[in-house]
Amino acid sequence: MPILVIGIDIISEETKRFAVVSWFNGRLIKNGEFTFYRLVRFIRAKQPDIVATDNIYELGEYLRKFIRALPQGTKIVQVTGRPGEQKSLWSLAKEHGIKVVDKFNPYEEAKVCALLAVKGIGHEVLAFEDEVVIKVSRGRSQGKGGWSQDRYRRRVHNLIQNKVREIEETLKRANIPFDLEIKEKDQGLERGEFRVYASREELAGLIKPMKGGDIEVRIRPVEKKTFEFVPLKSESAIRERKSIIVGLDPGITVGIAALDLNGEVLTSYSERNMAVSDIVRFISEIGHPIIIATDVNPAPGLVEKISRSFKAMLFVPRESLKVEEKNELLRNLGISVEDDHQRDALAAAYKAYLRLKPKLDHIEAKLKELGITQKGEEIKALVIQGYNLGEAILKVKEREKPREEVKHVEEKEVYVDLTPYMEKIKELETTVELLERENQELRVMIEKQRKIIENLKNKLATYDEKIREKILRSKEFEIKEKRIIHLEKELREAKAIIEKLSSDLVLAKRMHLLELRGSAVPIKVIENLTWKEIEELERSTGIKKDDVLYVVNPAGAGKSLAEHLVEKRIKALISAKTLPNLVYEVLKENRIPILYESEIEVKRVDDFAIVDRKELEKAIKDKIKVWEKEEKEREIQEFLRLVEEYRIERIKELKKKSEEGH
């Protein structure tokens, strides 16, 4: 896929100004000079995949603010490496074949940063933990008031409770681990705070922030105390750290086990209440995981998350491992563990190793044949990640070439004779002197050309007026022609709207005629069954006794709203979708019929709708009869239950008396 990379470099320190260069689909674009806030707006508008720089700490006091402002999914990359291990930007450019014209030009530095990031060079700066805080609270101040204000407050606390439950269900369905703290108030919730063990990217599309209404949902990622720097490519991690197979047993107590690619056990560990960031840090200290394994099928959400964070393969057994199989695997390893969590993690890792062992043995044998066993672990890791054996060997050899070349040059430099180089330096000094003279001559020529250009500009300013008029006239014609095309388009769109309105008008007239004849009943349309739309309807046309309401989407309704409709004594409610249980029960209890579109035909034009009077009356009667029949059946069942209970009790009493008589 094409990616957008933005390279930046500092131009001015006092009032921070940046040189910005973009790379997209093989093209470099010089975007110009930006202030800090304009740069932030530019990045948020473009939403690049990577923002690359040679040193993030050049941003100074703006650094945290800059990272917080980055759009979701945009990485910030320090191309020179992690602090303490940084390489020169220009040495990296030379190493990767990037041509540099002027080392003192900030735009040139920004360009090199962008091109290095495109090649996967550098370390991504991780500023946030894989944890997010979601806070649900009141959206606006309650202010002062009496009974109506208390009612509004209770309604808001009920809305907060519903929203907290909705978020909780969403996280459970997505198998995302979390902790929840709540503060109860008025048989509802005053506040709910989730601590979700997932990144912002994993929550994208699941939970959205809310502002400006009765309730507010804020999503805030948890910042790391210190920045972490991770390689931009997983292959660099393979080169730097030992490749390992990790078994993971999630839960309140987390079990972690690690094997190397020879099946040797490196560690077996367990700990209670281990945070996601602690798990990642623990594994990183052992090595670079190329496989994350679990002992159950399907894989738990936390195991999938850890696998994605390391860009490692996920191993899931065909079916969940049984306790006997786990114990057998540990006996084969000859290892004893402290608890069941370590056992499950180690069994998962060893099961994954056994699945890969034939492939690993085959690679080992091939490497022995070729005589390149020294880099065996790195080649195995690349093959497991998806490369074929030839590609993996070639990749490792290519990485070794620059080192070999450097060593070769260093060995030669010991025996170099400096005399030819001294002569070359003198020759170059002479060339520089000649170039300086040529430069002076060229400056004189430039001055002459500048004067010629000035004269030509003056002549152009006094050019024949008629020619200029012709040019202006042709441009005017062009503008008018474009205007005609635009107006024709608008006319076509207007005709389409008129046709639509005409057909709606004909239908509305027919509906109105039916209403006047008394054969149709007008109904009031509500798009969403919420307090906001009920209040708007009451302000505009009002809700009166014996009104019939038509609801398109009843999903947002609750018990209090249903009670409000009962107070209004409406005649019936027609819904396009299934009503929430609470609303249905309240209306049914108060004998307000609930009809669905499958039971009665609704004819609608925008906010106006009607139903056939006879059809409505019949549907209402049928609904009431159904409810009465259900109620009678319940009463009969209740009566039979009471008779049965009385019969059982009477039998017990008679038995007791007979026993006492004997």
Coordinates of C-alpha atoms in Angstrom, one line a residue, residues 19-589:
A19 CA 11.5 22.5 7.4
V20 CA 9.0 19.9 6.1
V21 CA 9.4 17.4 3.2
S22 CA 6.9 14.7 2.3
W23 CA 7.4 11.3 0.6
F24 CA 4.4 9.7 -1.1
N25 CA 4.3 6.9 -3.6
G26 CA 7.9 7.4 -4.7
R27 CA 7.7 11.2 -5.0
L28 CA 9.4 13.8 -2.7
I29 CA 7.5 17.1 -2.1
K30 CA 9.1 20.2 -0.4
N31 CA 6.2 21.5 1.7
G32 CA 7.9 24.6 3.0
E33 CA 8.6 26.3 6.4
F34 CA 6.1 25.8 9.3
T35 CA 5.6 27.1 12.8
F36 CA 4.9 24.5 15.5
Y37 CA 1.1 25.0 15.5
R38 CA 0.9 25.1 11.7
L39 CA 2.9 21.9 11.6
V40 CA 0.5 20.2 14.0
R41 CA -2.5 21.3 11.9
F42 CA -0.7 20.1 8.7
I43 CA 0.0 16.7 10.2
R44 CA -3.5 16.3 11.5
A45 CA -4.9 17.2 8.1
K46 CA -2.7 14.8 6.1
Q47 CA -2.6 12.0 8.7
P48 CA 0.7 10.5 7.6
D49 CA 1.8 7.0 8.5
I50 CA 5.2 8.2 9.8
V51 CA 6.7 11.5 11.0
A52 CA 10.5 11.2 10.9
T53 CA 13.2 13.3 12.5
D54 CA 16.8 12.8 13.4
N55 CA 16.3 13.8 17.1
I56 CA 12.9 14.1 18.8
Y57 CA 14.4 16.0 21.8
E58 CA 15.0 19.0 19.5
L59 CA 11.3 19.7 20.0
G60 CA 12.2 20.6 23.7
E61 CA 9.2 21.7 25.7
Y62 CA 6.9 21.1 22.8
L63 CA 7.7 17.3 22.6
R64 CA 4.9 15.9 24.8
K65 CA 2.4 18.4 23.3
F66 CA 3.5 17.3 19.8
I67 CA 3.2 13.6 20.5
R68 CA -0.3 14.0 22.1
A69 CA -1.5 16.0 19.0
L70 CA -0.4 13.2 16.5
P71 CA -3.4 11.5 14.7
Q72 CA -4.3 8.0 15.7
G73 CA -2.1 5.6 13.6
T74 CA 0.7 8.1 13.0
K75 CA 4.1 6.9 14.2
I76 CA 6.9 9.2 15.2
V77 CA 10.3 7.8 14.3
Q78 CA 13.8 8.8 15.3
V79 CA 15.8 7.6 12.3
T80 CA 19.2 7.9 13.9
G81 CA 18.4 5.2 16.5
R82 CA 17.7 5.0 20.2
P83 CA 19.4 7.4 22.6
G84 CA 23.0 6.3 23.4
E85 CA 23.2 4.2 20.3
Q86 CA 22.6 6.9 17.7
K87 CA 24.4 7.1 14.3
S88 CA 25.1 10.2 12.3
L89 CA 22.3 11.2 9.9
W90 CA 24.8 11.6 7.0
S91 CA 26.6 8.3 7.7
L92 CA 23.2 6.6 7.6
A93 CA 22.4 8.4 4.3
K94 CA 25.7 7.2 2.8
E95 CA 25.2 3.6 4.1
H96 CA 21.7 3.4 2.4
G97 CA 22.7 5.1 -0.8
I98 CA 20.8 8.4 -0.3
K99 CA 22.3 11.3 -2.2
V100 CA 23.0 14.5 -0.1
V101 CA 23.4 17.8 -1.9
D102 CA 23.9 20.3 1.0
K103 CA 24.5 19.1 4.6
F104 CA 23.7 22.5 6.0
N105 CA 20.3 22.8 4.4
P106 CA 17.4 21.9 6.9
Y107 CA 15.2 20.7 3.9
E108 CA 18.0 18.3 2.9
E109 CA 18.0 16.9 6.5
A110 CA 14.2 16.6 6.4
K111 CA 14.4 14.8 3.1
V112 CA 17.0 12.3 4.4
C113 CA 14.9 11.6 7.5
A114 CA 11.8 10.8 5.3
L115 CA 13.8 8.5 2.9
L116 CA 15.4 6.6 5.8
A117 CA 12.0 6.0 7.4
V118 CA 10.7 4.8 4.0
K119 CA 13.5 2.2 4.0
G120 CA 12.5 1.1 7.5
I121 CA 15.5 2.7 9.2
G122 CA 15.1 4.1 12.7
H123 CA 13.3 3.5 16.0
E124 CA 9.6 4.2 16.7
V125 CA 9.1 6.4 19.8
L126 CA 6.4 4.8 22.1
A127 CA 5.0 7.5 24.3
F128 CA 1.9 5.7 25.5
E129 CA 1.3 2.5 27.4
D130 CA -1.0 -0.2 25.9
E131 CA -3.6 1.1 28.3
V132 CA -6.5 3.6 27.8
V133 CA -8.7 5.4 30.4
I134 CA -12.3 5.8 29.4
K135 CA -14.3 8.2 31.7
V136 CA -18.1 8.5 31.5
S137 CA -19.5 11.5 33.4
R138 CA -22.1 14.3 33.3
G139 CA -21.8 16.4 30.2
R140 CA -23.1 19.7 31.5
S141 CA -23.6 21.4 34.9
Q142 CA -26.9 20.7 36.6
G143 CA -27.3 24.2 38.0
K144 CA -29.9 25.0 40.7
G145 CA -33.6 24.0 40.7
G146 CA -36.4 22.2 42.4
W147 CA -38.3 19.0 41.6
S148 CA -37.8 19.3 37.9
Q149 CA -34.0 19.7 38.3
D150 CA -33.9 16.6 40.6
R151 CA -35.8 14.7 37.9
Y152 CA -33.3 15.9 35.3
R153 CA -30.4 14.8 37.5
R154 CA -31.8 11.3 38.0
R155 CA -32.3 11.0 34.3
V156 CA -28.7 11.9 33.6
H157 CA -27.5 9.4 36.2
N158 CA -29.6 6.8 34.5
L159 CA -28.1 7.7 31.1
I160 CA -24.6 7.4 32.5
Q161 CA -25.4 4.0 33.9
N162 CA -26.7 2.8 30.5
K163 CA -23.6 4.2 28.7
V164 CA -21.3 2.4 31.2
R165 CA -23.2 -0.9 30.6
E166 CA -23.0 -0.4 26.8
I167 CA -19.2 0.2 26.9
E168 CA -18.8 -2.8 29.3
E169 CA -20.7 -5.1 26.9
T170 CA -18.7 -3.8 23.9
L171 CA -15.4 -4.5 25.6
K172 CA -16.5 -8.0 26.7
R173 CA -17.7 -8.8 23.1
A174 CA -14.3 -7.7 21.7
N175 CA -12.5 -9.8 24.4
I176 CA -10.6 -6.8 25.6
P177 CA -9.5 -6.9 29.3
F178 CA -10.4 -4.0 31.6
D179 CA -11.1 -2.8 35.2
L180 CA -14.1 -0.6 36.1
E181 CA -14.7 1.8 38.9
I182 CA -18.1 3.3 39.5
K183 CA -19.8 5.9 41.8
E184 CA -23.5 5.2 42.3
K185 CA -26.1 7.9 42.7
D186 CA -29.9 8.2 42.5
Q187 CA -30.3 4.5 41.6
G188 CA -28.0 5.2 38.7
L189 CA -24.3 6.2 38.3
E190 CA -22.7 9.6 38.8
R191 CA -19.4 8.4 37.2
G192 CA -17.8 5.4 35.6
E193 CA -14.1 5.0 34.8
F194 CA -12.7 2.1 32.8
R195 CA -9.0 1.2 32.7
V196 CA -8.7 -0.7 29.4
Y197 CA -5.6 -2.8 28.7
A198 CA -5.5 -2.1 24.9
S199 CA -4.0 0.6 22.6
R200 CA -5.9 3.5 21.0
E201 CA -5.7 1.7 17.7
E202 CA -7.5 -1.5 19.1
L203 CA -10.4 0.7 20.4
A204 CA -10.8 2.6 17.1
G205 CA -14.4 2.1 15.9
L206 CA -15.5 0.2 19.0
I207 CA -15.9 3.2 21.4
K208 CA -16.3 6.8 20.4
P209 CA -15.8 9.9 22.5
M210 CA -18.9 12.1 23.2
K211 CA -19.1 15.8 24.0
G212 CA -21.8 18.5 24.3
G213 CA -24.7 16.4 25.4
D214 CA -26.1 15.3 28.8
I215 CA -23.3 12.8 29.2
E216 CA -19.6 12.9 28.2
V217 CA -17.3 10.1 27.2
R218 CA -13.6 10.9 27.3
I219 CA -10.9 8.6 26.0
R220 CA -7.3 9.2 27.2
P221 CA -4.3 7.0 26.5
V222 CA -2.0 6.4 29.5
E223 CA 1.4 8.1 28.9
K224 CA 4.7 6.3 29.6
K225 CA 6.9 7.9 32.3
T226 CA 9.9 7.6 29.9
F227 CA 9.8 7.1 26.1
E228 CA 10.5 3.6 24.6
F229 CA 12.4 3.2 21.3
V230 CA 11.6 0.1 19.3
P231 CA 13.0 -0.8 15.9
L232 CA 10.9 0.2 13.0
K233 CA 11.3 -3.3 11.4
S234 CA 11.1 -6.6 13.3
E235 CA 14.1 -7.9 11.3
S236 CA 16.4 -5.4 13.1
A237 CA 15.1 -6.9 16.4
I238 CA 16.0 -10.4 15.2
R239 CA 19.5 -9.1 14.4
E240 CA 20.0 -7.5 17.8
R241 CA 18.3 -9.9 20.3
K242 CA 17.9 -13.6 20.7
S243 CA 14.9 -15.1 18.9
I244 CA 12.5 -16.9 21.3
I245 CA 9.2 -18.8 21.5
V246 CA 7.0 -17.5 24.3
G247 CA 4.1 -19.3 26.0
L248 CA 1.6 -17.1 27.8
D249 CA -1.2 -18.0 30.3
P250 CA -3.3 -14.8 31.0
G251 CA -5.5 -14.2 34.0
I252 CA -5.3 -12.7 37.4
T253 CA -2.0 -14.5 37.8
V254 CA -0.1 -14.4 34.5
G255 CA 2.2 -17.2 33.5
I256 CA 5.1 -16.6 31.1
A257 CA 7.6 -19.2 29.7
A258 CA 10.3 -18.8 27.0
L259 CA 12.3 -21.3 24.8
D260 CA 15.1 -20.7 22.4
L261 CA 15.0 -22.1 18.8
N262 CA 16.8 -25.2 20.1
G263 CA 14.0 -26.0 22.5
E264 CA 16.0 -25.0 25.6
V265 CA 14.0 -23.4 28.5
L266 CA 15.1 -19.8 29.1
T267 CA 12.6 -18.9 31.8
S268 CA 9.4 -19.8 33.6
Y269 CA 7.7 -17.1 35.6
S270 CA 4.3 -16.1 37.1
E271 CA 3.0 -13.0 38.9
R272 CA -0.4 -11.7 40.1
N273 CA -2.0 -8.6 38.6
M274 CA 0.7 -8.1 35.9
A275 CA 0.0 -5.1 33.6
V276 CA 0.2 -5.4 29.8
S277 CA 3.2 -3.1 29.7
D278 CA 4.9 -5.2 32.4
I279 CA 4.3 -8.4 30.4
V280 CA 5.8 -6.8 27.2
R281 CA 8.8 -5.4 29.2
F282 CA 9.5 -8.8 30.8
I283 CA 9.4 -10.6 27.4
S284 CA 11.6 -7.9 25.8
E285 CA 14.3 -8.4 28.4
I286 CA 14.5 -12.1 27.5
G287 CA 14.7 -11.7 23.8
H288 CA 12.7 -11.0 20.6
P289 CA 9.6 -13.3 20.4
I290 CA 8.9 -14.7 16.9
I291 CA 6.0 -16.9 18.2
I292 CA 3.5 -16.2 21.0
A293 CA 1.8 -19.5 22.0
T294 CA -1.3 -20.3 24.1
D295 CA -2.6 -23.6 25.4
V296 CA -6.3 -23.0 24.7
N297 CA -8.4 -22.6 21.5
P298 CA -9.7 -20.0 20.7
A299 CA -6.8 -17.8 21.8
P300 CA -7.6 -15.3 24.7
G301 CA -7.7 -11.6 23.7
L302 CA -4.6 -10.7 25.7
V303 CA -2.5 -13.3 24.0
E304 CA -3.6 -11.9 20.6
K305 CA -2.8 -8.4 21.7
I306 CA 0.8 -9.3 22.9
S307 CA 1.3 -11.2 19.6
R308 CA 0.3 -8.1 17.6
S309 CA 2.4 -5.7 19.7
F310 CA 5.6 -7.8 18.9
K311 CA 4.5 -8.5 15.3
A312 CA 5.0 -12.2 16.2
M313 CA 3.1 -15.2 14.9
L314 CA 0.3 -16.5 17.1
F315 CA 0.3 -20.3 17.8
V316 CA -3.0 -21.8 18.8
P317 CA -3.4 -25.6 19.3
R318 CA -6.0 -27.4 17.2
E319 CA -7.9 -28.0 20.5
S320 CA -7.3 -26.8 24.1
L321 CA -4.5 -28.9 25.8
K322 CA -5.7 -31.2 28.6
V323 CA -4.0 -31.3 32.0
E324 CA -2.6 -34.8 31.3
E325 CA -1.0 -33.6 27.9
K326 CA 0.5 -30.6 29.6
N327 CA 2.1 -32.8 32.4
E328 CA 3.4 -35.2 29.7
L329 CA 5.0 -32.3 27.8
L330 CA 6.8 -31.1 31.0
R331 CA 8.0 -34.6 31.8
N332 CA 9.6 -34.7 28.3
L333 CA 11.3 -31.4 29.0
G334 CA 12.5 -32.7 32.4
I335 CA 11.4 -29.4 34.1
S336 CA 9.4 -28.8 37.3
V337 CA 7.4 -25.6 37.8
E338 CA 6.1 -23.6 40.8
D339 CA 2.4 -23.4 39.8
D340 CA -0.2 -24.3 37.2
H341 CA 0.2 -20.9 35.4
Q342 CA 3.9 -21.6 34.7
R343 CA 3.0 -25.2 33.6
D344 CA 0.3 -23.9 31.1
A345 CA 2.7 -21.3 29.7
L346 CA 5.6 -23.7 29.3
A347 CA 3.4 -26.4 27.8
A348 CA 2.1 -23.9 25.2
A349 CA 5.6 -22.8 24.3
Y350 CA 6.9 -26.4 24.0
K351 CA 3.9 -27.5 22.0
A352 CA 4.6 -24.6 19.5
Y353 CA 8.3 -25.7 19.4
L354 CA 7.4 -29.3 18.6
R355 CA 5.1 -28.1 15.8
L356 CA 8.1 -26.2 14.3
K357 CA 10.9 -28.8 15.1
P358 CA 10.8 -30.6 11.7
K359 CA 11.2 -27.4 9.8
L360 CA 14.0 -26.2 12.2
D361 CA 15.8 -29.5 11.9
H362 CA 15.6 -29.3 8.1
I363 CA 17.0 -25.7 8.1
E364 CA 19.8 -26.8 10.4
A365 CA 20.8 -29.7 8.1
K366 CA 20.8 -27.4 5.0
L367 CA 22.9 -24.8 6.8
K368 CA 25.5 -27.5 7.7
E369 CA 25.6 -28.6 4.1
L370 CA 26.2 -25.0 3.0
G371 CA 28.7 -24.3 5.9
I372 CA 26.9 -21.3 7.2
T373 CA 25.9 -22.5 10.7
Q374 CA 27.1 -19.3 12.5
K375 CA 24.0 -17.3 11.5
G376 CA 21.7 -20.3 11.9
E377 CA 19.4 -18.7 14.6
E378 CA 18.9 -15.5 12.5
I379 CA 18.1 -17.5 9.4
K380 CA 15.7 -19.8 11.3
A381 CA 13.8 -16.7 12.7
L382 CA 13.4 -15.2 9.2
V383 CA 12.1 -18.5 7.7
I384 CA 9.5 -18.8 10.5
Q385 CA 8.5 -15.3 9.8
G386 CA 7.6 -16.2 6.2
Y387 CA 10.8 -16.0 4.1
N388 CA 11.9 -19.1 2.2
L389 CA 15.4 -20.5 3.0
G390 CA 17.2 -18.9 0.0
E391 CA 15.7 -15.4 0.7
A392 CA 16.6 -15.7 4.4
I393 CA 20.3 -16.6 3.7
L394 CA 20.6 -13.9 1.1
K395 CA 19.1 -11.3 3.5
V396 CA 21.6 -12.2 6.3
K397 CA 24.5 -12.1 3.8
E398 CA 23.5 -8.7 2.5
R399 CA 23.5 -7.4 6.1
E400 CA 27.0 -8.7 6.7
K401 CA 28.5 -7.1 3.5
P402 CA 28.9 -3.5 4.9
R403 CA 30.8 -4.8 8.0
E404 CA 33.1 -7.0 5.8
E405 CA 33.8 -4.0 3.5
V406 CA 34.6 -1.7 6.4
K407 CA 37.0 -4.3 7.9
H408 CA 38.6 -4.8 4.5
V409 CA 39.2 -1.0 4.1
E410 CA 40.6 -0.7 7.6
E411 CA 43.1 -3.5 7.0
K412 CA 44.3 -1.8 3.8
E413 CA 44.7 1.7 5.4
V414 CA 47.6 0.4 7.5
Y415 CA 49.7 0.0 4.4
V416 CA 48.6 3.1 2.5
D417 CA 51.2 5.5 1.0
L418 CA 50.1 9.1 1.6
T419 CA 52.2 10.7 -1.1
P420 CA 49.6 10.3 -4.0
Y421 CA 46.9 11.7 -1.7
M422 CA 49.0 14.8 -0.9
E423 CA 49.5 15.4 -4.6
K424 CA 45.7 15.0 -5.1
I425 CA 45.0 17.6 -2.3
K426 CA 47.3 20.1 -4.1
E427 CA 45.5 19.4 -7.4
L428 CA 42.2 20.0 -5.8
E429 CA 43.3 23.2 -4.2
T430 CA 44.3 24.5 -7.7
T431 CA 40.9 23.4 -9.0
V432 CA 39.2 25.3 -6.1
E433 CA 41.1 28.5 -7.0
L434 CA 40.0 28.2 -10.6
L435 CA 36.5 27.6 -9.6
E436 CA 36.5 30.7 -7.4
R437 CA 37.7 32.8 -10.4
E438 CA 35.0 31.2 -12.6
N439 CA 32.5 32.0 -9.9
Q440 CA 33.4 35.7 -10.0
E441 CA 33.0 35.8 -13.8
L442 CA 29.7 34.1 -13.5
R443 CA 28.5 36.7 -10.9
V444 CA 29.3 39.4 -13.4
M445 CA 27.4 37.6 -16.1
I446 CA 24.4 37.2 -13.8
E447 CA 24.4 40.9 -13.1
K448 CA 24.3 41.6 -16.8
Q449 CA 21.5 39.1 -17.3
R450 CA 19.6 40.7 -14.4
K451 CA 19.7 44.1 -16.2
I452 CA 18.5 42.5 -19.5
I453 CA 15.6 41.0 -17.6
E454 CA 14.7 44.4 -16.0
N455 CA 14.6 45.9 -19.5
L456 CA 12.4 43.1 -20.9
K457 CA 10.0 43.6 -17.9
N458 CA 9.7 47.3 -18.7
K459 CA 9.0 46.5 -22.3
L460 CA 6.4 43.9 -21.3
A461 CA 4.7 46.5 -19.1
T462 CA 4.3 48.9 -22.0
Y463 CA 3.2 46.2 -24.5
D464 CA 0.4 46.9 -26.9
E465 CA -3.0 47.4 -25.0
K466 CA -5.1 45.7 -27.7
I467 CA -3.2 42.4 -27.4
R468 CA -3.9 42.5 -23.6
E469 CA -7.6 43.3 -24.2
K470 CA -7.8 40.2 -26.5
I471 CA -6.2 38.0 -23.8
L472 CA -8.6 39.4 -21.2
R473 CA -11.6 38.9 -23.5
S474 CA -10.7 35.2 -24.2
K475 CA -10.3 34.6 -20.4
E476 CA -13.7 36.2 -19.8
F477 CA -15.3 33.9 -22.4
E478 CA -13.7 30.9 -20.7
I479 CA -15.0 32.0 -17.3
K480 CA -18.5 32.4 -18.8
E481 CA -18.4 29.0 -20.4
K482 CA -17.5 27.4 -17.1
R483 CA -20.3 29.3 -15.4
I484 CA -22.8 28.0 -18.0
I485 CA -21.7 24.4 -17.4
H486 CA -22.0 24.9 -13.6
L487 CA -25.5 26.5 -14.0
E488 CA -26.7 23.6 -16.3
K489 CA -25.6 21.1 -13.6
E490 CA -27.5 23.1 -10.9
L491 CA -30.5 23.1 -13.2
R492 CA -30.5 19.3 -13.7
E493 CA -30.2 18.9 -9.9
A494 CA -33.0 21.3 -9.3
K495 CA -35.3 19.5 -11.8
A496 CA -34.6 16.2 -10.0
I497 CA -35.5 17.8 -6.7
I498 CA -38.7 19.3 -8.2
E499 CA -39.7 15.9 -9.6
K500 CA -39.2 14.3 -6.1
L501 CA -41.2 17.0 -4.4
S502 CA -44.0 16.8 -7.0
S503 CA -44.4 13.1 -6.4
D504 CA -44.3 13.7 -2.6
L505 CA -46.9 16.4 -3.0
V506 CA -49.3 14.2 -4.9
L507 CA -48.9 11.5 -2.2
A508 CA -49.5 14.1 0.5
K509 CA -52.6 15.4 -1.2
R510 CA -54.0 11.9 -1.4
M511 CA -53.2 11.3 2.2
H512 CA -54.8 14.6 3.2
L513 CA -58.0 13.7 1.2
L514 CA -58.2 10.4 3.0
E515 CA -57.9 12.2 6.4
L516 CA -60.6 14.7 5.4
R517 CA -63.0 11.8 4.4
G518 CA -62.4 10.3 7.9
S519 CA -61.1 7.0 6.5
A520 CA -57.5 7.8 7.7
V521 CA -55.9 8.8 11.0
P522 CA -53.0 11.2 11.1
I523 CA -50.0 10.0 13.2
K524 CA -47.0 12.0 14.6
V525 CA -43.6 10.8 13.4
I526 CA -40.6 10.5 15.8
E527 CA -37.3 9.5 14.2
N528 CA -35.5 8.5 17.5
L529 CA -37.4 7.8 20.7
T530 CA -35.3 10.1 22.9
W531 CA -36.1 12.8 25.4
K532 CA -34.7 15.4 23.0
E533 CA -37.0 14.5 20.2
I534 CA -40.0 14.1 22.5
E535 CA -39.4 17.6 23.9
E536 CA -39.1 19.0 20.3
L537 CA -42.4 17.4 19.3
E538 CA -44.1 18.8 22.4
R539 CA -42.8 22.3 21.6
S540 CA -43.8 22.1 17.9
T541 CA -47.2 20.3 17.8
G542 CA -47.6 18.9 21.2
I543 CA -48.5 15.3 22.3
K544 CA -52.2 15.1 23.2
K545 CA -54.6 12.5 24.6
D546 CA -55.5 9.8 22.0
D547 CA -52.6 10.8 19.7
V548 CA -51.0 8.0 17.7
L549 CA -47.2 8.1 17.5
Y550 CA -44.9 6.4 14.9
V551 CA -41.3 5.7 15.9
V552 CA -38.6 4.9 13.4
N553 CA -35.8 4.0 15.9
P554 CA -36.8 3.2 19.5
A555 CA -33.4 2.0 20.6
G556 CA -32.5 4.9 22.9
A557 CA -35.7 4.8 25.1
G558 CA -36.0 3.9 28.7
K559 CA -38.5 3.3 31.4
S560 CA -38.9 7.0 32.4
L561 CA -39.7 8.0 28.8
A562 CA -42.3 5.2 28.6
E563 CA -43.9 6.5 31.8
H564 CA -44.0 10.0 30.3
L565 CA -46.0 8.7 27.3
V566 CA -48.4 7.0 29.6
E567 CA -49.0 10.3 31.4
K568 CA -49.8 11.9 28.0
R569 CA -52.4 9.1 27.5
I570 CA -51.6 8.4 23.9
K571 CA -53.9 6.0 22.0
A572 CA -51.3 3.8 20.5
L573 CA -47.6 3.6 19.5
I574 CA -46.5 2.2 16.1
S575 CA -42.8 1.2 15.8
A576 CA -40.6 0.3 12.8
K577 CA -38.3 -1.8 15.0
T578 CA -38.6 -3.8 18.2
L579 CA -39.1 -1.8 21.4
P580 CA -36.8 -2.2 24.4
N581 CA -38.3 -4.6 27.0
L582 CA -38.7 -1.9 29.7
V583 CA -40.7 0.4 27.3
Y584 CA -42.8 -2.4 26.1
E585 CA -43.7 -3.6 29.6
V586 CA -44.6 -0.1 30.8
L587 CA -46.9 0.5 27.8
K588 CA -48.5 -2.9 28.0
E589 CA -49.1 -2.6 31.7

